[in-house]
mmCIF file of C-alpha atoms in Angstrom:
data_model
loop_
_atom_site.group_PDB
_atom_site.id
_atom_site.type_symbol
_atom_site.label_atom_id
_atom_site.label_comp_id
_atom_site.label_asym_id
_atom_site.label_seq_id
_atom_site.Cartn_x
_atom_site.Cartn_y
_atom_site.Cartn_z
ATOM 1 C CA MET A 1 40.552 17.960 -40.710
ATOM 2 C CA LYS A 2 43.295 16.759 -42.978
ATOM 3 C CA ILE A 3 46.743 15.220 -42.700
ATOM 4 C CA TYR A 4 49.397 16.155 -45.242
ATOM 5 C CA GLU A 5 51.810 13.242 -45.458
ATOM 6 C CA LEU A 6 53.858 10.830 -47.512
ATOM 7 C CA LYS A 7 52.840 7.264 -46.641
ATOM 8 C CA ARG A 8 56.373 5.899 -46.587
ATOM 9 C CA ALA A 9 57.755 8.693 -44.369
ATOM 10 C CA PRO A 10 58.376 7.376 -40.822
ATOM 11 C CA ASN A 11 56.742 10.163 -38.794
ATOM 12 C CA ALA A 12 53.755 10.368 -41.120
ATOM 13 C CA ARG A 13 53.308 6.597 -40.812
ATOM 14 C CA ARG A 14 53.459 6.833 -37.011
ATOM 15 C CA VAL A 15 50.797 9.550 -36.982
ATOM 16 C CA ARG A 16 48.594 7.518 -39.340
ATOM 17 C CA MET A 17 48.869 4.423 -37.116
ATOM 18 C CA PHE A 18 48.230 6.466 -33.970
ATOM 19 C CA LEU A 19 45.060 8.059 -35.367
ATOM 20 C CA ALA A 20 43.851 4.733 -36.776
ATOM 21 C CA GLY A 21 44.376 3.149 -33.358
ATOM 22 C CA LYS A 22 42.224 5.871 -31.824
ATOM 23 C CA GLY A 23 39.511 5.291 -34.429
ATOM 24 C CA THR A 24 39.814 8.853 -35.736
ATOM 25 C CA GLU A 25 38.553 9.299 -39.303
ATOM 26 C CA MET A 26 40.802 11.613 -41.244
ATOM 27 C CA ALA A 27 41.292 12.896 -44.787
ATOM 28 C CA TYR A 28 44.826 12.367 -46.071
ATOM 29 C CA HIS A 29 46.676 14.309 -48.752
ATOM 30 C CA GLN A 30 49.864 12.812 -50.173
ATOM 31 C CA VAL A 31 52.653 15.392 -50.512
ATOM 32 C CA ASP A 32 55.100 14.681 -53.346
ATOM 33 C CA LEU A 33 58.458 15.426 -51.730
ATOM 34 C CA GLY A 34 60.349 14.323 -54.839
ATOM 35 C CA ALA A 35 58.624 17.005 -56.902
ATOM 36 C CA GLY A 36 59.199 19.604 -54.180
ATOM 37 C CA GLU A 37 55.533 20.060 -53.299
ATOM 38 C CA ASN A 38 56.604 20.627 -49.690
ATOM 39 C CA LEU A 39 58.644 23.652 -50.786
ATOM 40 C CA GLU A 40 55.805 25.409 -52.622
ATOM 41 C CA PRO A 41 54.376 28.562 -51.024
ATOM 42 C CA ALA A 42 50.980 26.934 -50.340
ATOM 43 C CA PHE A 43 52.609 24.159 -48.299
ATOM 44 C CA LEU A 44 55.131 26.466 -46.618
ATOM 45 C CA ALA A 45 52.180 28.538 -45.380
ATOM 46 C CA LYS A 46 51.063 25.409 -43.474
ATOM 47 C CA ASN A 47 54.532 24.495 -42.233
ATOM 48 C CA PRO A 48 57.387 26.961 -42.811
ATOM 49 C CA ALA A 49 59.922 24.157 -42.251
ATOM 50 C CA GLY A 50 58.470 22.254 -45.231
ATOM 51 C CA ARG A 51 58.248 18.985 -43.281
ATOM 52 C CA ILE A 52 55.572 16.342 -43.028
ATOM 53 C CA PRO A 53 53.277 15.358 -41.438
ATOM 54 C CA VAL A 54 51.074 18.442 -41.095
ATOM 55 C CA PHE A 55 47.706 18.198 -39.366
ATOM 56 C CA GLU A 56 45.324 20.895 -40.626
ATOM 57 C CA LEU A 57 42.311 21.623 -38.430
ATOM 58 C CA ASP A 58 38.940 22.700 -39.785
ATOM 59 C CA ASP A 59 39.675 26.342 -38.918
ATOM 60 C CA GLY A 60 42.927 26.293 -40.949
ATOM 61 C CA THR A 61 45.268 25.981 -37.964
ATOM 62 C CA CYS A 62 48.148 23.617 -38.734
ATOM 63 C CA LEU A 63 50.065 21.388 -36.340
ATOM 64 C CA SER A 64 53.409 20.243 -37.667
ATOM 65 C CA GLU A 65 55.227 18.459 -34.860
ATOM 66 C CA THR A 66 54.523 14.743 -34.441
ATOM 67 C CA MET A 67 54.188 14.912 -30.642
ATOM 68 C CA THR A 68 51.812 17.870 -30.914
ATOM 69 C CA ILE A 69 49.691 15.891 -33.372
ATOM 70 C CA TYR A 70 49.687 12.943 -30.920
ATOM 71 C CA ARG A 71 48.524 15.182 -28.074
ATOM 72 C CA TYR A 72 45.764 16.727 -30.160
ATOM 73 C CA GLY A 73 44.723 13.272 -31.420
ATOM 74 C CA GLU A 74 44.539 12.063 -27.826
ATOM 75 C CA LYS A 75 42.183 14.918 -26.979
ATOM 76 C CA LEU A 76 40.060 14.108 -30.038
ATOM 77 C CA SER A 77 39.749 10.457 -29.032
ATOM 78 C CA LEU A 78 38.874 11.333 -25.431
ATOM 79 C CA PHE A 79 36.198 13.721 -26.702
ATOM 80 C CA ALA A 80 34.819 10.997 -29.006
ATOM 81 C CA VAL A 81 34.676 8.437 -26.180
ATOM 82 C CA HIS A 82 32.985 10.946 -23.859
ATOM 83 C CA HIS A 83 30.524 11.892 -26.618
ATOM 84 C CA ARG A 84 29.637 8.227 -27.302
ATOM 85 C CA LEU A 85 29.221 7.448 -23.601
ATOM 86 C CA TRP A 86 27.127 10.529 -22.869
ATOM 87 C CA HIS A 87 24.851 10.197 -25.862
ATOM 88 C CA GLY A 88 24.696 6.427 -25.562
ATOM 89 C CA ARG A 89 23.213 6.688 -22.069
ATOM 90 C CA ARG A 90 20.663 9.262 -23.103
ATOM 91 C CA SER A 91 19.601 7.537 -26.318
ATOM 92 C CA SER A 92 16.386 5.545 -26.418
ATOM 93 C CA HIS A 93 17.552 3.706 -29.558
ATOM 94 C CA ARG A 94 20.438 1.657 -28.279
ATOM 95 C CA PRO A 95 21.629 -1.239 -30.392
ATOM 96 C CA VAL A 96 20.700 -4.658 -29.034
ATOM 97 C CA PRO A 97 23.679 -7.005 -28.599
ATOM 98 C CA ALA A 98 23.542 -9.974 -30.979
ATOM 99 C CA SER A 99 23.587 -12.382 -28.008
ATOM 100 C CA LEU A 100 20.340 -10.866 -26.716
ATOM 101 C CA ALA A 101 18.578 -10.208 -30.015
ATOM 102 C CA GLY A 102 16.611 -13.491 -30.023
ATOM 103 C CA LEU A 103 15.481 -13.244 -26.382
ATOM 104 C CA ALA A 104 12.878 -10.531 -26.823
#
């Protein structure tokens, strides 16, 4: 998954902070708006409006509205929490908390 953004753009910054708050690892690609990279055919294929941010999924699907990206990011974080909880309970190699490490 990849986010196409410009760090100083307000909506792109909001999406970055949202995903960071959820602990979602993401690849980021900086789009040079000044050079018109957002108006090139390759970018317009991802978002015909030529706006950022664009969230590209592994299958090539692109989400281009900030609220849609938030909703998808929320689902990703819920999946990650569920995955950690489920596999954490079933794992025989759980980490030992530092406070209990010397009590064994």
